[in-house]
mmCIF file of C-alpha atoms and ligand atoms in Angstrom:
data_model
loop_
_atom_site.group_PDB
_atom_site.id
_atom_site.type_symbol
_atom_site.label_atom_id
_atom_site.label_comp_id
_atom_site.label_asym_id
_atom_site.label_seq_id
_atom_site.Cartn_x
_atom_site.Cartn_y
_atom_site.Cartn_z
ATOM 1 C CA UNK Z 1 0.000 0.000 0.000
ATOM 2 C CA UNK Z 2 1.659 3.436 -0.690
ATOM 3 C CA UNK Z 3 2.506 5.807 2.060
ATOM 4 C CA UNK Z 4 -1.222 7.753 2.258
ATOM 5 C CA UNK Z 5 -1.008 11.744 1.824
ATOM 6 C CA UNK Z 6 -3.356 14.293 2.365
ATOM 7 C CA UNK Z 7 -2.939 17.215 -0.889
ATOM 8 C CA UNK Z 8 -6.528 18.115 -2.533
ATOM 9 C CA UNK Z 9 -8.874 15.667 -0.400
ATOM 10 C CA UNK Z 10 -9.465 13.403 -3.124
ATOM 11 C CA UNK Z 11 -7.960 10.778 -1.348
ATOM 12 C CA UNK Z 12 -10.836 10.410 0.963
ATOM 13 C CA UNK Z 13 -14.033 8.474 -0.951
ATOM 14 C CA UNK Z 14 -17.340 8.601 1.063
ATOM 15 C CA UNK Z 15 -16.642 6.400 3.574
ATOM 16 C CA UNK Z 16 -13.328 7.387 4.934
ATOM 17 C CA UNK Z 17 -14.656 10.712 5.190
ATOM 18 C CA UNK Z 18 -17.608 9.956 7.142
ATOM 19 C CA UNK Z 19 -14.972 8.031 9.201
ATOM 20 C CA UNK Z 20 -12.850 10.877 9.915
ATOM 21 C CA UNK Z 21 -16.095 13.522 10.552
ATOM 22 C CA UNK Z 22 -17.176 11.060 13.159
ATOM 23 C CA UNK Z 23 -13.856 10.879 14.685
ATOM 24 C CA UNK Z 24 -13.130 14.581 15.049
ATOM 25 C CA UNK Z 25 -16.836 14.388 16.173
ATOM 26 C CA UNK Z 26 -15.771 12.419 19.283
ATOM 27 C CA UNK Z 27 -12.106 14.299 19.803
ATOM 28 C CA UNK Z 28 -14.310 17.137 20.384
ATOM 29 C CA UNK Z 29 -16.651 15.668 22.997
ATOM 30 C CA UNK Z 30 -13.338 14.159 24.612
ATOM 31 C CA UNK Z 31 -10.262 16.106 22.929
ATOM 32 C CA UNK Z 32 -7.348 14.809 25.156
ATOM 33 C CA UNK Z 33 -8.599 10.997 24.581
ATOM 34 C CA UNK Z 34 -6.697 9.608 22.105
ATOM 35 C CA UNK Z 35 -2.540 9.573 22.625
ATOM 36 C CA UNK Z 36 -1.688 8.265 19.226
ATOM 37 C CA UNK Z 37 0.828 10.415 18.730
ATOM 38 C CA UNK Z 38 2.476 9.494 22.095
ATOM 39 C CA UNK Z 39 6.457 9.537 21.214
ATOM 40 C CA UNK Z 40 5.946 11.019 17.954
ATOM 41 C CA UNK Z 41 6.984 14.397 15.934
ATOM 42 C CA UNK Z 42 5.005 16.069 13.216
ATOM 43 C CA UNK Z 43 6.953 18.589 11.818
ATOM 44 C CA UNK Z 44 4.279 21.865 10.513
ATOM 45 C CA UNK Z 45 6.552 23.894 7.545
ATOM 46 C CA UNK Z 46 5.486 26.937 6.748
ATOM 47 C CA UNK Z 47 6.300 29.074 3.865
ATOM 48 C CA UNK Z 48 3.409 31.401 4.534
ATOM 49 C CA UNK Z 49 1.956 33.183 7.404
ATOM 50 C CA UNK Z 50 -0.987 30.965 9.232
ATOM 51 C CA UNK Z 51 -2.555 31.809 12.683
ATOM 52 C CA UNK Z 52 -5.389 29.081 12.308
ATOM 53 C CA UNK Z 53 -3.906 26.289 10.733
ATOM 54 C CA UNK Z 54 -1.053 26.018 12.538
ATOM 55 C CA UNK Z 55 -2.367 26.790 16.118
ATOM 56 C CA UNK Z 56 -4.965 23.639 15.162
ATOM 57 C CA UNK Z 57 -2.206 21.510 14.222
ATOM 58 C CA UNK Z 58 0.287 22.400 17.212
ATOM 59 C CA UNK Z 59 -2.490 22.202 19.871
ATOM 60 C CA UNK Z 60 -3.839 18.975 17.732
ATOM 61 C CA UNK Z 61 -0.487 17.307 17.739
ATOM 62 C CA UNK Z 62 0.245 18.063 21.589
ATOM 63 C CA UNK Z 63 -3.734 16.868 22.629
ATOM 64 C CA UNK Z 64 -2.643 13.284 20.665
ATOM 65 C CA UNK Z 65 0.656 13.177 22.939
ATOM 66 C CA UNK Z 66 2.887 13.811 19.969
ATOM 67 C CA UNK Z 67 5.028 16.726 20.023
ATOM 68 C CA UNK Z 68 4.890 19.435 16.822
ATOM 69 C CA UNK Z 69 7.858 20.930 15.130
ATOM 70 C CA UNK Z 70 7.482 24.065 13.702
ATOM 71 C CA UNK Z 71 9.273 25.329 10.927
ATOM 72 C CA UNK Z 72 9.036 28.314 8.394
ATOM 73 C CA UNK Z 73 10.208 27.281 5.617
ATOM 74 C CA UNK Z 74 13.719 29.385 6.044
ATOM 75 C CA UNK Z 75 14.617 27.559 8.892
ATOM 76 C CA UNK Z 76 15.395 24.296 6.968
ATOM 77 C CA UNK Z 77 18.222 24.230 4.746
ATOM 78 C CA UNK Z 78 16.212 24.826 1.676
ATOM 79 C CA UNK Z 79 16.977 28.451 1.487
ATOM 80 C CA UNK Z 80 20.515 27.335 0.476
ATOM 81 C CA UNK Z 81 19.846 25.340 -2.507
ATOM 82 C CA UNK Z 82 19.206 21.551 -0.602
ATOM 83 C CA UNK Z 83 16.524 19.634 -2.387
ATOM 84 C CA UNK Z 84 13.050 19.203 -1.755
ATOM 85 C CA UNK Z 85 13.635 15.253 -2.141
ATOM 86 C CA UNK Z 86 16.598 15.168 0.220
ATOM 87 C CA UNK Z 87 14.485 16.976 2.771
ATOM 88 C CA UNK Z 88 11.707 14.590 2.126
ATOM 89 C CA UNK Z 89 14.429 11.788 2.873
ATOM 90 C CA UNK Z 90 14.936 13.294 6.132
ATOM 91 C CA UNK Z 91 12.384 14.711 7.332
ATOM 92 C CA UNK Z 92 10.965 10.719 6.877
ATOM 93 C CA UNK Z 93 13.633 9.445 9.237
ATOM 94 C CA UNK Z 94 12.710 11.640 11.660
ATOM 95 C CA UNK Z 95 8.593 12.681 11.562
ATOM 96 C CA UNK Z 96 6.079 10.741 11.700
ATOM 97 C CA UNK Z 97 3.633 13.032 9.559
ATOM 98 C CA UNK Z 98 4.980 16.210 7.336
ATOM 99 C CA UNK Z 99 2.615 19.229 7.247
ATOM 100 C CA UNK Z 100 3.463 22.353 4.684
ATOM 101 C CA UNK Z 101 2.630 25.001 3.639
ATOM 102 C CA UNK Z 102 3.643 26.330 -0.048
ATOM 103 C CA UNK Z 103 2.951 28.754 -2.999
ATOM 104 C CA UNK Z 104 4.428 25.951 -4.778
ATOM 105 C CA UNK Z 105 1.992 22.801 -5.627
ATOM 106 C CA UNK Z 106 5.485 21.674 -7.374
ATOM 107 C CA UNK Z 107 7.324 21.585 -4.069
ATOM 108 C CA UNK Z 108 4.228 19.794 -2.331
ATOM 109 C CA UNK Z 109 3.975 17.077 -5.391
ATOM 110 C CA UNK Z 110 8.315 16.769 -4.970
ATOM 111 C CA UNK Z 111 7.933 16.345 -1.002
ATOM 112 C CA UNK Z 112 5.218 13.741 -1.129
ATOM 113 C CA UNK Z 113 7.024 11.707 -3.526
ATOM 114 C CA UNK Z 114 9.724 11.512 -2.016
ATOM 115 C CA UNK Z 115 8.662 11.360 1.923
ATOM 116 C CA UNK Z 116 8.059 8.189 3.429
ATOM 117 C CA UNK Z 117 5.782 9.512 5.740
ATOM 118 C CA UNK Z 118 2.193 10.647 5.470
ATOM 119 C CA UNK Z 119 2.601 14.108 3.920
ATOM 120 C CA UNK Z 120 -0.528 17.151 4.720
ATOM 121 C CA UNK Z 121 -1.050 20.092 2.098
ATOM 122 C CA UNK Z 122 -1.772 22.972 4.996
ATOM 123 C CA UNK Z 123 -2.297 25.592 1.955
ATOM 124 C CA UNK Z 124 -0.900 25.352 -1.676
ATOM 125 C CA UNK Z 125 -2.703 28.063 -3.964
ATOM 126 C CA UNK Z 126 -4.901 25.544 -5.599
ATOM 127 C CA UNK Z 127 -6.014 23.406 -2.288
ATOM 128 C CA UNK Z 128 -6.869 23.813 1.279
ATOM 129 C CA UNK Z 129 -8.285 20.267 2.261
ATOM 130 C CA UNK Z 130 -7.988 20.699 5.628
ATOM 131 C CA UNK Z 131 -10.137 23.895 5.593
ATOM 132 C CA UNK Z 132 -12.790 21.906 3.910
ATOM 133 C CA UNK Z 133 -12.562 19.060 6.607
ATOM 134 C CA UNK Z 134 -13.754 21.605 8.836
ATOM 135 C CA UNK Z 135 -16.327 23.245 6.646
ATOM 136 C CA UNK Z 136 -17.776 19.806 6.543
ATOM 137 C CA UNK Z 137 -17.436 19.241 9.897
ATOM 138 C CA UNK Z 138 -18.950 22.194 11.012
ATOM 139 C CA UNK Z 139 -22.058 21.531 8.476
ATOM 140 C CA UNK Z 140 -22.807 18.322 9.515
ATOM 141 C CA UNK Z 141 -22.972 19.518 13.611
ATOM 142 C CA UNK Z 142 -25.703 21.748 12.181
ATOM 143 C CA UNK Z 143 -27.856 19.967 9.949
ATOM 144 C CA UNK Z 144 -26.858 15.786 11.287
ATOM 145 C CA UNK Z 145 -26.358 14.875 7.607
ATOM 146 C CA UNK Z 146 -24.116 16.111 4.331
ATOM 147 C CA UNK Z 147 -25.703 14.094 1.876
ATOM 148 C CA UNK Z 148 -27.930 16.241 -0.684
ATOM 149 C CA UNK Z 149 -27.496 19.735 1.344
ATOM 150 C CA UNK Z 150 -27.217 23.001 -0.426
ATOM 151 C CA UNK Z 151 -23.630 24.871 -0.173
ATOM 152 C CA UNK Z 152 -23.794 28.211 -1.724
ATOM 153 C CA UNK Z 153 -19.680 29.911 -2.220
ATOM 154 C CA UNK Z 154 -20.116 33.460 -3.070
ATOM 155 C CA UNK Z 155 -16.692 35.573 -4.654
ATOM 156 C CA UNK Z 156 -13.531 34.257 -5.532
ATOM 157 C CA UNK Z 157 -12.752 30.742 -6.564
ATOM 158 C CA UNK Z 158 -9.244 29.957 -3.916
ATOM 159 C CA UNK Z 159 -7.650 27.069 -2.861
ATOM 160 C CA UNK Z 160 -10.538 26.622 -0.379
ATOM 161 C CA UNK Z 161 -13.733 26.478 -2.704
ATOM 162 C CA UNK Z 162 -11.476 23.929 -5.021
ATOM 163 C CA UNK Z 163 -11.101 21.739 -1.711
ATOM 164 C CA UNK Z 164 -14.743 22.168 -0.801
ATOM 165 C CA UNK Z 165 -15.759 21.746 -4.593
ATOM 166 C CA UNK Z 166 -13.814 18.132 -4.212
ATOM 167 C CA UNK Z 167 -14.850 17.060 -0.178
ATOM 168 C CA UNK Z 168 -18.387 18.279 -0.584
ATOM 169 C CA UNK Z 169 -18.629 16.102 -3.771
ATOM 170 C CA UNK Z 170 -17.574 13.543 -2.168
ATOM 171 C CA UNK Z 171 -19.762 13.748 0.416
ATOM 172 C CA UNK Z 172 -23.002 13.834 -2.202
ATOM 173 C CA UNK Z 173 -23.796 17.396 -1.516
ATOM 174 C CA UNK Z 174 -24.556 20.145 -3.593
ATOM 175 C CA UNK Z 175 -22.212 23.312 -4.420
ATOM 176 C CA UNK Z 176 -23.198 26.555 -6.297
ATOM 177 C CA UNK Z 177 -20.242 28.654 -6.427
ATOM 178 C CA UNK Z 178 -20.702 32.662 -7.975
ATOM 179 C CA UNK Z 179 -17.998 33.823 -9.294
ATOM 180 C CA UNK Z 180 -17.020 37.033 -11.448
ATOM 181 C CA UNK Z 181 -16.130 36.439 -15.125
ATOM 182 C CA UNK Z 182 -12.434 35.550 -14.514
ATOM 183 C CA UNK Z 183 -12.718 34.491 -11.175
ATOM 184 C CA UNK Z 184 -14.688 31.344 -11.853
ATOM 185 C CA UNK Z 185 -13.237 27.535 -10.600
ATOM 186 C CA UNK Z 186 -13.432 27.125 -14.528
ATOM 187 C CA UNK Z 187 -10.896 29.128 -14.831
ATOM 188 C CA UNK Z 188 -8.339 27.566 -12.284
ATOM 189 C CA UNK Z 189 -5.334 26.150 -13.487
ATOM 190 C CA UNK Z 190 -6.087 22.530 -14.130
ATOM 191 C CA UNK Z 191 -9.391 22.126 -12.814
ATOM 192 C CA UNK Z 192 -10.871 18.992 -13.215
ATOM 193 C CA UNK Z 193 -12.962 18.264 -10.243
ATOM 194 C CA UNK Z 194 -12.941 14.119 -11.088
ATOM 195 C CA UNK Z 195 -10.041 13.177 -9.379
ATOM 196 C CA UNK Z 196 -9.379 9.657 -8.589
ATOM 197 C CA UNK Z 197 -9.875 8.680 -4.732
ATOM 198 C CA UNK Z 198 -6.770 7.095 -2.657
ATOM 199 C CA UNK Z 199 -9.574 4.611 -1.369
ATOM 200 C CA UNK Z 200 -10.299 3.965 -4.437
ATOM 201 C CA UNK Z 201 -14.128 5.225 -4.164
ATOM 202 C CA UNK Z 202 -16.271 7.219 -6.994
ATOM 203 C CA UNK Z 203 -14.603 10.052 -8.216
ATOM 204 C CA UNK Z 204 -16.626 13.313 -6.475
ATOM 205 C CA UNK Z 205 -18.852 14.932 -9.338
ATOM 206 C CA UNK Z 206 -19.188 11.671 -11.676
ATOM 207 C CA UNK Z 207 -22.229 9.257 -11.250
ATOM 208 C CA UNK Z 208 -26.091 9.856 -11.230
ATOM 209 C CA UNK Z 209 -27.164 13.713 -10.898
ATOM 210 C CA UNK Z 210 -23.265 14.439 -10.476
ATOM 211 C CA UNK Z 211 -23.977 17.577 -12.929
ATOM 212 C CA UNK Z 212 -26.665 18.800 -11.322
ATOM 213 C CA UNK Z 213 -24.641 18.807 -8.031
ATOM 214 C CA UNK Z 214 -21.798 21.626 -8.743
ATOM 215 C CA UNK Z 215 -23.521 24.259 -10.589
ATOM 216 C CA UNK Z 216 -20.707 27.677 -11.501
ATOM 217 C CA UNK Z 217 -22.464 31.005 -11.863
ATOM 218 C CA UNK Z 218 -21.988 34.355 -12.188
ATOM 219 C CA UNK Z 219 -24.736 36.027 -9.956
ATOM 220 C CA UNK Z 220 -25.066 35.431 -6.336
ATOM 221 C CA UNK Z 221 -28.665 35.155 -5.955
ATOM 222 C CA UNK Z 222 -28.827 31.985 -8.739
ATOM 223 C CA UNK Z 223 -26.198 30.196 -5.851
ATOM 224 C CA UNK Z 224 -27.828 31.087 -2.669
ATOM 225 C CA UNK Z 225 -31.307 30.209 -3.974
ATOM 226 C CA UNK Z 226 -32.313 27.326 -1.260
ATOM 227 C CA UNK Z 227 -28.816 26.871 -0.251
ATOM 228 C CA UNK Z 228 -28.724 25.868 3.567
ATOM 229 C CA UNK Z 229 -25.120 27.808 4.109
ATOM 230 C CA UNK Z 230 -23.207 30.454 2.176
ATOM 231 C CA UNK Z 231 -19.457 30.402 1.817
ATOM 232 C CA UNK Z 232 -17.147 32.904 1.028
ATOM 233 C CA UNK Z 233 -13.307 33.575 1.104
ATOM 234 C CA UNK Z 234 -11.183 36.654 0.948
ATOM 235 C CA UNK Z 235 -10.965 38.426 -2.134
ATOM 236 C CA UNK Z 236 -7.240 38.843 -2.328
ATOM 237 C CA UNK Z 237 -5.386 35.449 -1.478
ATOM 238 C CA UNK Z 238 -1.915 34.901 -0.259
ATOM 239 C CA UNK Z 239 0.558 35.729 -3.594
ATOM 240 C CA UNK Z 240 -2.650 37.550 -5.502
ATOM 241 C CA UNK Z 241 -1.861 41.049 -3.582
ATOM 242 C CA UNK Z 242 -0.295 42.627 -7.011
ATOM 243 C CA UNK Z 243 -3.817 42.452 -8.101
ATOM 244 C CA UNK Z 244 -5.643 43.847 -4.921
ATOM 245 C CA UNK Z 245 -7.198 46.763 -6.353
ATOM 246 C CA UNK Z 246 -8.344 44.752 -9.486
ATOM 247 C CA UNK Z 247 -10.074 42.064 -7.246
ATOM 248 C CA UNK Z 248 -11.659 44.208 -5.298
ATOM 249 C CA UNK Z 249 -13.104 45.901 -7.866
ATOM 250 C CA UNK Z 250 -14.153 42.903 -9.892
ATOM 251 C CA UNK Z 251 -15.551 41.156 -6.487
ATOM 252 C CA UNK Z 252 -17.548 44.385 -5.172
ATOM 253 C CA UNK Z 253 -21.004 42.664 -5.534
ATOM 254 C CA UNK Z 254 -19.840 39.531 -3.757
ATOM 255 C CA UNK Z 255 -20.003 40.109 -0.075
ATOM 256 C CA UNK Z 256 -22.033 37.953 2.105
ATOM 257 C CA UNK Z 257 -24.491 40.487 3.986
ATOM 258 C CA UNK Z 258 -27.934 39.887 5.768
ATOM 259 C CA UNK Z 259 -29.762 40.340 2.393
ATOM 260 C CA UNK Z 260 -28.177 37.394 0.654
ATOM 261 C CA UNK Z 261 -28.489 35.151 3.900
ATOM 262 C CA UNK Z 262 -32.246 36.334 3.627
ATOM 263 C CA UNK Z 263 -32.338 35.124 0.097
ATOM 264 C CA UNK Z 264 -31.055 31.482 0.865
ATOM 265 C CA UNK Z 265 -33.005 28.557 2.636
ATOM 266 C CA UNK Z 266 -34.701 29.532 6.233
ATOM 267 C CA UNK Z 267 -31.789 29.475 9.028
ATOM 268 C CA UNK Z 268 -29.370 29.270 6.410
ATOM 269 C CA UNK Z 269 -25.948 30.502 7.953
ATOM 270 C CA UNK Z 270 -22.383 32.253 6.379
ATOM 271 C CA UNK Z 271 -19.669 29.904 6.958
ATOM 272 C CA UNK Z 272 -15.820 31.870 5.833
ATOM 273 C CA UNK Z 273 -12.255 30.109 6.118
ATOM 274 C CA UNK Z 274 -10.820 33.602 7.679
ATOM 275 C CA UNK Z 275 -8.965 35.651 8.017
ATOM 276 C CA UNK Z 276 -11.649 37.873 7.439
ATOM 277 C CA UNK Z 277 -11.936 41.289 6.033
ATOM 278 C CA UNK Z 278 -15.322 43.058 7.272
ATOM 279 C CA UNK Z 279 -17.050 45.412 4.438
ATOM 280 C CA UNK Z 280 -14.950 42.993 1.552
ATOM 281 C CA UNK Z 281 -16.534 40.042 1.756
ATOM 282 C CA UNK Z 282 -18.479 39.694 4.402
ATOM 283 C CA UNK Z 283 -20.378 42.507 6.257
ATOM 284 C CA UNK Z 284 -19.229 42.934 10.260
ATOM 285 C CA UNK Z 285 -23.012 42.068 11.323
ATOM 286 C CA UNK Z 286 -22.721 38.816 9.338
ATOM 287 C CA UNK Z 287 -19.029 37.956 11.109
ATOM 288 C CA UNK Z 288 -19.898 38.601 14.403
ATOM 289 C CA UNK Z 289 -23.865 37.894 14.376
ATOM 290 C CA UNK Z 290 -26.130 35.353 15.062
ATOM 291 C CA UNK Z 291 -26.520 34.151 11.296
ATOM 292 C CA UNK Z 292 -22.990 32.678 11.570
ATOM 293 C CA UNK Z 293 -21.026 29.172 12.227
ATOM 294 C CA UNK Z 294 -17.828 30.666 11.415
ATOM 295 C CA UNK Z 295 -16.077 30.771 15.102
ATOM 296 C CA UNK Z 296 -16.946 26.908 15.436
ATOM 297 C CA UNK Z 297 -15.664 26.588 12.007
ATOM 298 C CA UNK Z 298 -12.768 28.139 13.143
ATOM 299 C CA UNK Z 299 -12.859 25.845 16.309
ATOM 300 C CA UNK Z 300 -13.288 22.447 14.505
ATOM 301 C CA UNK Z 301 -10.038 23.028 12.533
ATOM 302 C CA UNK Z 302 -8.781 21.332 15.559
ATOM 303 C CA UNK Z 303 -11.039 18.758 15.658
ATOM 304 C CA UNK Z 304 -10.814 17.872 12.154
ATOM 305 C CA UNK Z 305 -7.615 17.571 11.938
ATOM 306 C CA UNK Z 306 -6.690 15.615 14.620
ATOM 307 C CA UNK Z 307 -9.024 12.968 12.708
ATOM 308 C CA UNK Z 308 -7.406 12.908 9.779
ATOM 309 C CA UNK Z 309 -3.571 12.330 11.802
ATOM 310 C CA UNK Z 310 -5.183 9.516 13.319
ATOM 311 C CA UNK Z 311 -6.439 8.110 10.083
ATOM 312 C CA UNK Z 312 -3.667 8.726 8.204
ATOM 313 C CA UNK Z 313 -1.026 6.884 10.784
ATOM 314 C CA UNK Z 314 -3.646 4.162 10.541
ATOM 315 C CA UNK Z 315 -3.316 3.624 6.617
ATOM 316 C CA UNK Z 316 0.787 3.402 6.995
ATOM 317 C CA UNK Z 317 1.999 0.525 5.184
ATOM 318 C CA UNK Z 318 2.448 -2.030 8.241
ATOM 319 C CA UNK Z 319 0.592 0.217 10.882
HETATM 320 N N1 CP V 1 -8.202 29.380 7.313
HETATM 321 C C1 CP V 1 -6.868 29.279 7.457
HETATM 322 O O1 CP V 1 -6.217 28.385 6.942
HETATM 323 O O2 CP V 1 -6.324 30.233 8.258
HETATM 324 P P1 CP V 1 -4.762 30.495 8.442
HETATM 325 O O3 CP V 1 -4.230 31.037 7.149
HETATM 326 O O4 CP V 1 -4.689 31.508 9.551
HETATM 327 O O5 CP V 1 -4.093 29.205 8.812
HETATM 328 N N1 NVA V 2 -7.616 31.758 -0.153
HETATM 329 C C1 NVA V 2 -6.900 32.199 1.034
HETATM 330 C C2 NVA V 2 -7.155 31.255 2.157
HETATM 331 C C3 NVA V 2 -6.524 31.649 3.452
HETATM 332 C C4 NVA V 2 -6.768 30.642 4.531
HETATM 333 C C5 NVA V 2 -5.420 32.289 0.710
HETATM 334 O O1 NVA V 2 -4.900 31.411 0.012
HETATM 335 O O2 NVA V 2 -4.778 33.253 1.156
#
């Protein structure tokens, strides 16, 4: 069995997911319960800032009794010309899970080729899967169930609506993303949202009704319509701030405010990745209101990814 990696979440087929939800599920009833990580390292890279993603992973690692090394990226010998692959070698005999974060999806493809150990994408600029863990997560506390709920995204297609576009498939629910002309998933670099599944389980948006499951738009009030949560994301991502003023121009009619929750299903609720930017794309009375799951969101990173550590130690080759 290869060594099982974590990059877009199209590893995970139906079942394994549903695993993993109900395991972070119960890590968050009883968080200091499981010690699989007892005499363990996970080292956390980062090339890019984080203040979620990494306090998850740190406090997740030291909850499972592991202990988590954290790196930026400048730290490690990289900055003076070593390879990705030898640090992959290395970083194997040493870790027992590798965690970065990159603007490179080449460096992340390199590193999990060449590691050993289970490798987690915490950010590349096409995927955030552990973001979408959580979004899932945090959906499924609300409403019991993923299959066949509504998922509006409103603004720009990131890294995290590609993730969600793949989990939420795979979970059998249904995603309307609204994009601006130009800002569109379509328009992603590779997008092709039937990517094979490590389990080897259905790809996400093939099978019955599949198309009638991720619909792409341009106005916001086609993808709320019914939806039982609205999405978004910020409108300038990490290595798109040479086009701020562009994008925020482009992405003006895309914030999520108490009108468009009004126009979406009864008790429908934002959901947002954060950080946040209130009056961009999401109004401060949305953030910080009732109409909101987006601190527990923020919460369940923990939870979520504590899961999938557990389950990925599990699917080691001779674990
Ligand atoms: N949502 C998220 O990944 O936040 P950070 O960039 O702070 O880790
Ligand atoms: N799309 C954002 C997500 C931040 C968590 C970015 O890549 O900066």
């Amino acid at each position: 069995m290869p060594t099982p990696h974590f990059l877009t979440g199209a590893e995970l087929d139906a079942a394994a997911l549903a695993r993993l939800l109900d395991r972070a599920d119960a890590l968050k009833r009883a968080p200091l319960s499981s010690r699989a990580f007892e005499g363990r390292t996970v080292a956390l890279i980062f090339e890019r800032p984080s203040t979620r993603t990494r306090l998850a992973f740190e406090a997740g690692v030291f909850e499972l009794g592991g202990h988590p090394a954290v790196l930026r990226a400048d730290d490690l010998q990289l900055t003076r010309g070593e390879s990705v692959r030898d640090t992959a070698l290395v970083l194997s005999r040493h870790m027992a899970t590798v965690g970065l974060r990159t603007g490179s999806e080449a460096a992340l493809a390199e590193l999990a080729a060449h590691a050993t150990v289970p490798v987690v994408n915490m950010l590349s600029p096409l995927h955030h899967p552990c973001q979408a863990l959580a979004d899932l997560m945090t959906l499924r506390e609300a409403y019991g169930e993923l299959a066949g709920l509504h998922l509006a995204y409103i603004g720009d297609s990131t890294n995290v609506t590609r993730s969600l576009a793949v989990l939420a498939g795979v979970a059998g629910m249904r995603l309307s993303v609204a994009s601006p002309p130009g800002y569109s998933l379509a328009d992603q670099a590779g997008w092709k949202p039937d990517q094979q599944a490590w389990h080897g389980g259905q790809a996400p948006w093939h099978g019955p009704g599949a198309a009638d499951r991720l619909t792409l738009c341009t106005d916001p009030h086609d993808a709320v319509a019914g939806a039982h949560a609205v999405y978004t994301d910020v409108w300038v991502s990490m290595g798109d701030e040479a086009h701020a003023s562009e994008r925020r121009s482009a992405l003006a009619g895309y914030r999520i405010d108490d009108a468009m929750l009004d126009a979406a299903a009864p008790g429908a609720f934002a959901l947002h990745c954060l950080p946040a930017h209130p009056g961009e794309e999401i109004t401060a009375e949305v953030l910080y209101g009732s109409r909101q799951r987006i601190w527990d969101q923020a919460e369940n990173r923990r939870h979520a990814q504590k899961a999938l550590l557990e389950l990925m130690l599990e699917e080691m080759p001779g674990a």
